[in-house]
PDB file of C-alpha atoms in Angstrom:
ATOM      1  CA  UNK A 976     -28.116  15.091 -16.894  1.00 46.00           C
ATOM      2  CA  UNK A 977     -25.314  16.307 -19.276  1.00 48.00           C
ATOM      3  CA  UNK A 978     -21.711  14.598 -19.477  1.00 44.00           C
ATOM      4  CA  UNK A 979     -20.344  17.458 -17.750  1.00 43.00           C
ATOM      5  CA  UNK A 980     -22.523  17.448 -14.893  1.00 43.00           C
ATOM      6  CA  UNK A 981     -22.081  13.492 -14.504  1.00 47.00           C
ATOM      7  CA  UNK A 982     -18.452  13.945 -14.326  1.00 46.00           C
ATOM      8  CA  UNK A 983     -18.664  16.103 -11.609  1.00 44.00           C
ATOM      9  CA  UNK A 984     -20.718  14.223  -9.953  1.00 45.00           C
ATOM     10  CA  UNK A 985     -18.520  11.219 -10.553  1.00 47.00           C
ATOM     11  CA  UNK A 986     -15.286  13.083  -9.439  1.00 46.00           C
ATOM     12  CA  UNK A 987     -16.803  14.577  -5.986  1.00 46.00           C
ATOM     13  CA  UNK A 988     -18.540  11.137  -4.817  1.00 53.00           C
ATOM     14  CA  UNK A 989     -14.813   9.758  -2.738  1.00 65.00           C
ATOM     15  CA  UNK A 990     -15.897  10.288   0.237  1.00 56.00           C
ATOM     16  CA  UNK A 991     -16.144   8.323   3.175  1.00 54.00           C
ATOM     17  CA  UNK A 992     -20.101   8.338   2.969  1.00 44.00           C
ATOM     18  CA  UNK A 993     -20.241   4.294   2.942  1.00 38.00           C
ATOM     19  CA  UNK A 994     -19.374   3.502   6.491  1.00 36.00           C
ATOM     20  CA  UNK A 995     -17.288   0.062   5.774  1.00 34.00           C
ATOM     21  CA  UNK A 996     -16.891  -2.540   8.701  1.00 32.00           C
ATOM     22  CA  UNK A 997     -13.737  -2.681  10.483  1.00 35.00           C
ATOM     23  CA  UNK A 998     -10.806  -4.331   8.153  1.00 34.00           C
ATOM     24  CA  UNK A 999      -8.375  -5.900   9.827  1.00 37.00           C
ATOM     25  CA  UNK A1000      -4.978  -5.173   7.775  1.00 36.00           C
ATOM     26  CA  UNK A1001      -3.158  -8.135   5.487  1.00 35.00           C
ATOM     27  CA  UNK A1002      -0.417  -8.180   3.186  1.00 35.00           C
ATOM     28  CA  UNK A1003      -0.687  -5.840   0.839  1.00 37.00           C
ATOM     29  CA  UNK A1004      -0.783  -8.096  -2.060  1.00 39.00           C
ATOM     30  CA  UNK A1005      -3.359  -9.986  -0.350  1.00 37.00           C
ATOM     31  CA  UNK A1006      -6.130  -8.342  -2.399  1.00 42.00           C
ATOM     32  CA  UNK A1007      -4.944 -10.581  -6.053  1.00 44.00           C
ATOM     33  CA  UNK A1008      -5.884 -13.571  -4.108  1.00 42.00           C
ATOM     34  CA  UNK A1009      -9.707 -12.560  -3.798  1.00 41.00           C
ATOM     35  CA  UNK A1010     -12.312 -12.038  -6.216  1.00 46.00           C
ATOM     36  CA  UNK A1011     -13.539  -7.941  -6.547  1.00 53.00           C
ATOM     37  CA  UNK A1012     -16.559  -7.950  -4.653  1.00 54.00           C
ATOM     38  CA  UNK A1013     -19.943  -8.435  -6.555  1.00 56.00           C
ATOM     39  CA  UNK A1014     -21.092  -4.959  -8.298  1.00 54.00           C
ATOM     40  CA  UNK A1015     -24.573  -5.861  -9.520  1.00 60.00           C
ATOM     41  CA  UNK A1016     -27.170  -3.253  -9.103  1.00 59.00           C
ATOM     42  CA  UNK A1017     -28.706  -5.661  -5.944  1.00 63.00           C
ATOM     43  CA  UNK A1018     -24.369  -5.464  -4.109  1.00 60.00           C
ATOM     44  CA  UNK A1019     -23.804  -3.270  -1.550  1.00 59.00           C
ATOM     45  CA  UNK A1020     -20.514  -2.711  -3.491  1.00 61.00           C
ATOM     46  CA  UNK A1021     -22.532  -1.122  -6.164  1.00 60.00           C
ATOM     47  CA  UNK A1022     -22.978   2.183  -4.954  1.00 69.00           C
ATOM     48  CA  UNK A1023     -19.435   1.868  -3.271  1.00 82.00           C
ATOM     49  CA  UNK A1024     -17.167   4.924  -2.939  1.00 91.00           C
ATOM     50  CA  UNK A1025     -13.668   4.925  -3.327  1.00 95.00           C
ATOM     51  CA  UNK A1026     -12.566   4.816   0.041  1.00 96.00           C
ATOM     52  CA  UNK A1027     -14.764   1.983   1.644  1.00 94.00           C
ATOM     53  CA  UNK A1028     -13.363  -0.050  -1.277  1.00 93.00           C
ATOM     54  CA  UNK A1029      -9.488   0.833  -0.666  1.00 95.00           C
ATOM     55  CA  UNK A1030     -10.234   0.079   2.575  1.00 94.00           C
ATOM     56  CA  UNK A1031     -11.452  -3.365   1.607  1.00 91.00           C
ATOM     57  CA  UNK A1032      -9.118  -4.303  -0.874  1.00 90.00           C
ATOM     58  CA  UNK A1033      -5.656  -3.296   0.493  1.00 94.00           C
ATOM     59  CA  UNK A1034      -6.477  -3.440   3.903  1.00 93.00           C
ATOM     60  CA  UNK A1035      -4.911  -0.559   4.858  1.00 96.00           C
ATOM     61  CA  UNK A1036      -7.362   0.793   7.545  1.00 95.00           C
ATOM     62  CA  UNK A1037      -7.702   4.755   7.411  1.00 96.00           C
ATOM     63  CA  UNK A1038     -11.171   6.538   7.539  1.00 94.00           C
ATOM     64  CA  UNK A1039     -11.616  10.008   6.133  1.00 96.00           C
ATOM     65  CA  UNK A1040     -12.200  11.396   2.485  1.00 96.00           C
ATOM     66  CA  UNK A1041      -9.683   9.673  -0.207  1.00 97.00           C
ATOM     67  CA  UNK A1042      -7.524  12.929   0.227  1.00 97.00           C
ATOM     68  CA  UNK A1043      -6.586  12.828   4.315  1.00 97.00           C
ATOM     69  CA  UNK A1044      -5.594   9.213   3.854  1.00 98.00           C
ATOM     70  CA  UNK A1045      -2.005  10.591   3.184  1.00 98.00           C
ATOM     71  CA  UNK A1046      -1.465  12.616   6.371  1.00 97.00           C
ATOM     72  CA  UNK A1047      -3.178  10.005   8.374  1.00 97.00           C
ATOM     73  CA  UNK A1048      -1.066   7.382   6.956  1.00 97.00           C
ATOM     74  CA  UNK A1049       1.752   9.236   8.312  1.00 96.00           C
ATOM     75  CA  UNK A1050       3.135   7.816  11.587  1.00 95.00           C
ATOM     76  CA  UNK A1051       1.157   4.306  10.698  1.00 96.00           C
ATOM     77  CA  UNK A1052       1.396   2.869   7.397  1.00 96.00           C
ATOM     78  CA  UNK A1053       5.231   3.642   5.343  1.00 95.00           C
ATOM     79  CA  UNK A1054       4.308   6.208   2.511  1.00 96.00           C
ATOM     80  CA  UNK A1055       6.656   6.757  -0.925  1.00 96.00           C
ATOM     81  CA  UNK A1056       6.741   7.155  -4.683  1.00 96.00           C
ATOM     82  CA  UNK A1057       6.762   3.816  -6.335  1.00 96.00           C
ATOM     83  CA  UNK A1058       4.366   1.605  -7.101  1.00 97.00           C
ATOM     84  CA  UNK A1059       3.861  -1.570  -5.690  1.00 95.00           C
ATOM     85  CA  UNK A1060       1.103  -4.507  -5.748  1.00 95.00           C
ATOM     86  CA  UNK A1061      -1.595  -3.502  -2.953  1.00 95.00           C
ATOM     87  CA  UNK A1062      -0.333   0.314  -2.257  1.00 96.00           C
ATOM     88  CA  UNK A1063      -2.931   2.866  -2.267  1.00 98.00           C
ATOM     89  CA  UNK A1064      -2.485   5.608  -4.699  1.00 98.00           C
ATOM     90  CA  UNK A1065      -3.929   8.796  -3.115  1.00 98.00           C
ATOM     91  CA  UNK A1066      -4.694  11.548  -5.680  1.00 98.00           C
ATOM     92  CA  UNK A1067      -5.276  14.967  -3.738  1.00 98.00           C
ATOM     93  CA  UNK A1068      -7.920  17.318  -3.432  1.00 96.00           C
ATOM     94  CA  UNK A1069      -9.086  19.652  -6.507  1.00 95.00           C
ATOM     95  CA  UNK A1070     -11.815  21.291  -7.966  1.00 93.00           C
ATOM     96  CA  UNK A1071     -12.673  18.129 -10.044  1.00 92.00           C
ATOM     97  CA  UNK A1072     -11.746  15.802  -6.848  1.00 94.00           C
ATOM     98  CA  UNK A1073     -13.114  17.307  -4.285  1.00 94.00           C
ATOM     99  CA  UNK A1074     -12.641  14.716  -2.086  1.00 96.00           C
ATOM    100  CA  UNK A1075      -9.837  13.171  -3.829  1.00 97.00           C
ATOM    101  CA  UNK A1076      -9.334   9.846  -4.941  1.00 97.00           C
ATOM    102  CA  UNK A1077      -7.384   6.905  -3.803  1.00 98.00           C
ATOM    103  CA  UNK A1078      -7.151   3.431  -6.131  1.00 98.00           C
ATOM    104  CA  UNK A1079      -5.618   0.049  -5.421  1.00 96.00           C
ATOM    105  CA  UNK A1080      -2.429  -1.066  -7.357  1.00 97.00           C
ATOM    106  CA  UNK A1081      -3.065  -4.194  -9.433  1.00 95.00           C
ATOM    107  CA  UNK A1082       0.439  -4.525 -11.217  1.00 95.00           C
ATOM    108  CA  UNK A1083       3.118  -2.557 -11.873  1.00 96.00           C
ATOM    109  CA  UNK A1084       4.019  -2.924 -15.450  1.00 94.00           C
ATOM    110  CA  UNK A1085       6.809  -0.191 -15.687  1.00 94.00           C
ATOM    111  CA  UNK A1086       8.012   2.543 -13.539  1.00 94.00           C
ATOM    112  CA  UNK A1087       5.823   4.901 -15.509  1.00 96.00           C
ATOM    113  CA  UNK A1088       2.484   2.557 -15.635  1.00 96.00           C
ATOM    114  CA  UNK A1089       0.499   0.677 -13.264  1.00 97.00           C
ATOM    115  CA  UNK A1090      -2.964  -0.873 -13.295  1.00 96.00           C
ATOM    116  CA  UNK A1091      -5.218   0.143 -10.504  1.00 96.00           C
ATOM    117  CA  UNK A1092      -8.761  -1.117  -9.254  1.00 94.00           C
ATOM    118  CA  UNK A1093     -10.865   1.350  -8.053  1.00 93.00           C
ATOM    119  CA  UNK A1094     -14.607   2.480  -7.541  1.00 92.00           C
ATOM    120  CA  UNK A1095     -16.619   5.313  -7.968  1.00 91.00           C
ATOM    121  CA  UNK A1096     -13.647   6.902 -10.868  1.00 92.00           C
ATOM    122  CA  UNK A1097     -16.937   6.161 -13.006  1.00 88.00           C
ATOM    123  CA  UNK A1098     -20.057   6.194 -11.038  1.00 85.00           C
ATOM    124  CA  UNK A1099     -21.371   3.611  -9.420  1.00 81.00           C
ATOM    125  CA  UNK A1100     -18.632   0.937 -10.818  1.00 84.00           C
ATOM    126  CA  UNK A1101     -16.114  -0.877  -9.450  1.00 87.00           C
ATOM    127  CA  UNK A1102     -13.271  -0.440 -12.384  1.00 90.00           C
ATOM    128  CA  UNK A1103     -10.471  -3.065 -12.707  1.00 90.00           C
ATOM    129  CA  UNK A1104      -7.075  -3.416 -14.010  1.00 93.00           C
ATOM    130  CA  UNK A1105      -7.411   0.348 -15.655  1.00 95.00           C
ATOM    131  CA  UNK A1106      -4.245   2.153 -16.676  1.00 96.00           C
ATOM    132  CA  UNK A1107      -2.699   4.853 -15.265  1.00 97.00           C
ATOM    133  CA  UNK A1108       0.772   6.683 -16.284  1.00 96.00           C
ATOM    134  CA  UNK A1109       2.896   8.838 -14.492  1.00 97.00           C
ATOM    135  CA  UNK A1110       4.264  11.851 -16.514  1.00 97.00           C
ATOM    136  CA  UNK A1111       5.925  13.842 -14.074  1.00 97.00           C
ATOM    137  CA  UNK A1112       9.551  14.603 -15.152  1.00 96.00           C
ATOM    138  CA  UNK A1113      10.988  13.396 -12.114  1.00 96.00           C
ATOM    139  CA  UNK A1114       8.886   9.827 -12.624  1.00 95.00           C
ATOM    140  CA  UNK A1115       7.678  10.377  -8.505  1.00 97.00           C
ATOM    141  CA  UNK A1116       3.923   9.381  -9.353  1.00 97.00           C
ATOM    142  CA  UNK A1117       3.064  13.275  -8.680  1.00 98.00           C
ATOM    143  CA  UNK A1118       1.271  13.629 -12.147  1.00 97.00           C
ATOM    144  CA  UNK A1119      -0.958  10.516 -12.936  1.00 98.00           C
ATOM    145  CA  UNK A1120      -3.120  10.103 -16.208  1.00 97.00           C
ATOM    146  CA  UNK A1121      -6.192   7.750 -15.930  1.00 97.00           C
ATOM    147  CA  UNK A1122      -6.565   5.942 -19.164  1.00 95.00           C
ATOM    148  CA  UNK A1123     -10.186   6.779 -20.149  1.00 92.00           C
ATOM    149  CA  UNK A1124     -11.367   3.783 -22.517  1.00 89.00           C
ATOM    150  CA  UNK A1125     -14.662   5.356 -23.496  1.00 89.00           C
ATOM    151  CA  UNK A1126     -11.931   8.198 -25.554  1.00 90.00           C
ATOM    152  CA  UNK A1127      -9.097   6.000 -26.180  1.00 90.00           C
ATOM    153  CA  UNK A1128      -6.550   7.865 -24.455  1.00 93.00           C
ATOM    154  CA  UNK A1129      -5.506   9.021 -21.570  1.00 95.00           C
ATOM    155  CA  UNK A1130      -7.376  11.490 -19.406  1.00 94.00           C
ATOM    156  CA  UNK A1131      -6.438  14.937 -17.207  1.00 94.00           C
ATOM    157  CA  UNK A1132      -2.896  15.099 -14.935  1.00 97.00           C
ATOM    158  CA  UNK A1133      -4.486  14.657 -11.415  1.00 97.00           C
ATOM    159  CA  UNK A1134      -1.963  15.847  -8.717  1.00 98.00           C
ATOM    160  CA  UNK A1135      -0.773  12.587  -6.597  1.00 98.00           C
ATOM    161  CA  UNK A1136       0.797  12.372  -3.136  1.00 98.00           C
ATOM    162  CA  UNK A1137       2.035   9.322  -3.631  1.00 97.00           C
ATOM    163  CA  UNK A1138       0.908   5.490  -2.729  1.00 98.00           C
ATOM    164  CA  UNK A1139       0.535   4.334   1.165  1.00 97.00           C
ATOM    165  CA  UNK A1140       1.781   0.788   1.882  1.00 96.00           C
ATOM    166  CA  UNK A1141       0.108  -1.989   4.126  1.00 94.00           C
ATOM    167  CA  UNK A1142       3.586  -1.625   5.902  1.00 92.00           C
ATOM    168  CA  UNK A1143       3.479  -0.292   9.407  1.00 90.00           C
ATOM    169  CA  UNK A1144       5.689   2.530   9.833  1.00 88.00           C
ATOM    170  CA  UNK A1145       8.395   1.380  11.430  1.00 84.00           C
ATOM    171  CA  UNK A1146       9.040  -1.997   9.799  1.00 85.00           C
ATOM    172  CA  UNK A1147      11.760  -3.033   7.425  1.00 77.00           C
ATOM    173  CA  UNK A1148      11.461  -0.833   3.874  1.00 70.00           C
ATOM    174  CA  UNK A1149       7.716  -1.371   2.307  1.00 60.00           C
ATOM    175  CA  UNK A1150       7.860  -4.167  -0.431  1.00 59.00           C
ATOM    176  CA  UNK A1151       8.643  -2.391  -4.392  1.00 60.00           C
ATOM    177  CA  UNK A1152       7.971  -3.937  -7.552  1.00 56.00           C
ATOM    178  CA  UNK A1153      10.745  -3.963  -9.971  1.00 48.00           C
ATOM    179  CA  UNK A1154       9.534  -2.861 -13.075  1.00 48.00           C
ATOM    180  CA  UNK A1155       9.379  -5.307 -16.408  1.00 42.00           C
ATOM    181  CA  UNK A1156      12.419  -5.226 -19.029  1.00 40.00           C
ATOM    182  CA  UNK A1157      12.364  -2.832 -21.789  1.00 41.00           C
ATOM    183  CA  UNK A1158      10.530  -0.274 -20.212  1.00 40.00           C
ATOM    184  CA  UNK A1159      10.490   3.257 -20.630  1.00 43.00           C
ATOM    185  CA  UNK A1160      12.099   3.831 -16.982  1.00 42.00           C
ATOM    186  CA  UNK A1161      14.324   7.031 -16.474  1.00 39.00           C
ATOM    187  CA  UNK A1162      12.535   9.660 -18.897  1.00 37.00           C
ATOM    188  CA  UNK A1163       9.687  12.070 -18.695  1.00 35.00           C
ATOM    189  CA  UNK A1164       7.996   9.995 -20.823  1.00 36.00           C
ATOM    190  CA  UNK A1165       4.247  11.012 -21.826  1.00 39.00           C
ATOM    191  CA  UNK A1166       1.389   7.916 -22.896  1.00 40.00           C
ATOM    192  CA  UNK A1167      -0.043   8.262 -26.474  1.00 38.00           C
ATOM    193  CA  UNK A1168      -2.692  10.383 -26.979  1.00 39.00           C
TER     194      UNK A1168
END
């Protein structure tokens, strides 16, 4: 199989194909209190997709392929553009992401970067505590960049809705991580290569 067929494969494999039990929905920084499920070739998690492990992780409970979890968040679960510990980054559907994507937010280390834990970005994997930046001028998490450690820099722009909260709708404002000092915060500001 050549790289460029893999990553297509890779990219187009977020759907809801893994039909996860019903997940009852926590705090949405629940997830940093449990271990990442096993991933050895014998897990069920192995093979996971990206939205059966959202799902799991954040508890927010929304079926569908990674990119319909923002317009069936709406009405449910509070939606925005910052980052915060347990929100669900949803990346939208493309050529490359046919499906979409949606990843887990770890830590926010700056308004600009989080870490995320994800599965299926590379196939098969669970991925943990991998960073992403945003470098859309108006810093609204529209225009993430995966870090891609097998390069050493940072990958494609993938177009972003924005990150779903394990907040119902209509409750006080979803919970936002303040960002750590000395951060690049207010400025289009664009990773290394």
């Amino acid at each position: 199989m050549t790289t460029l067929t893999g990553a297509m494969l890779l990219l187009t494999a977020c759907a809801d194909s893994l039909k996860a039990p019903y997940v009852e929905p926590r705090p949405s920084t629940a997830f940093l209190d449990i271990p990442a499920p096993d991933t050895t070739p014998e897990s069920p998690y192995a093979s996971m997709t990206c939205v059966p492990y959202a799902r799991l992780v954040s508890g927010i409970n929304l079926r569908g392929d990674a990119y319909t979890w923002w317009d069936g968040a709406s009405g449910i679960y509070q939606r925005g553009a910052a980052p915060a510990p347990g929100a669900v980054l949803v990346l939208a559907q493309t050529g490359r992401l046919r499906s979409g994507h949606v990843a887990v937010v770890r830590q926010v280390i700056s308004s600009r970067e989080i870490l995320v834990d994800h599965a299926n970005w590379i196939r098969g994997h669970v991925t943990n505590a991998q960073s992403v930046y945003d470098v859309s001028p108006a810093n609204d998490w529209s225009m993430p960049r995966f870090f891609n450690a097998e390069a050493g820099s940072y990958g494609s722009v993938y177009p972003a809705y924005g990150f779903i909260y394990n907040v119902a709708a209509g409750a006080a404002p979803a919970p936002v991580a303040s960002t750590a000092p000395g951060s690049p915060d207010g400025q289009a500001w664009i990773p290394p290569q």
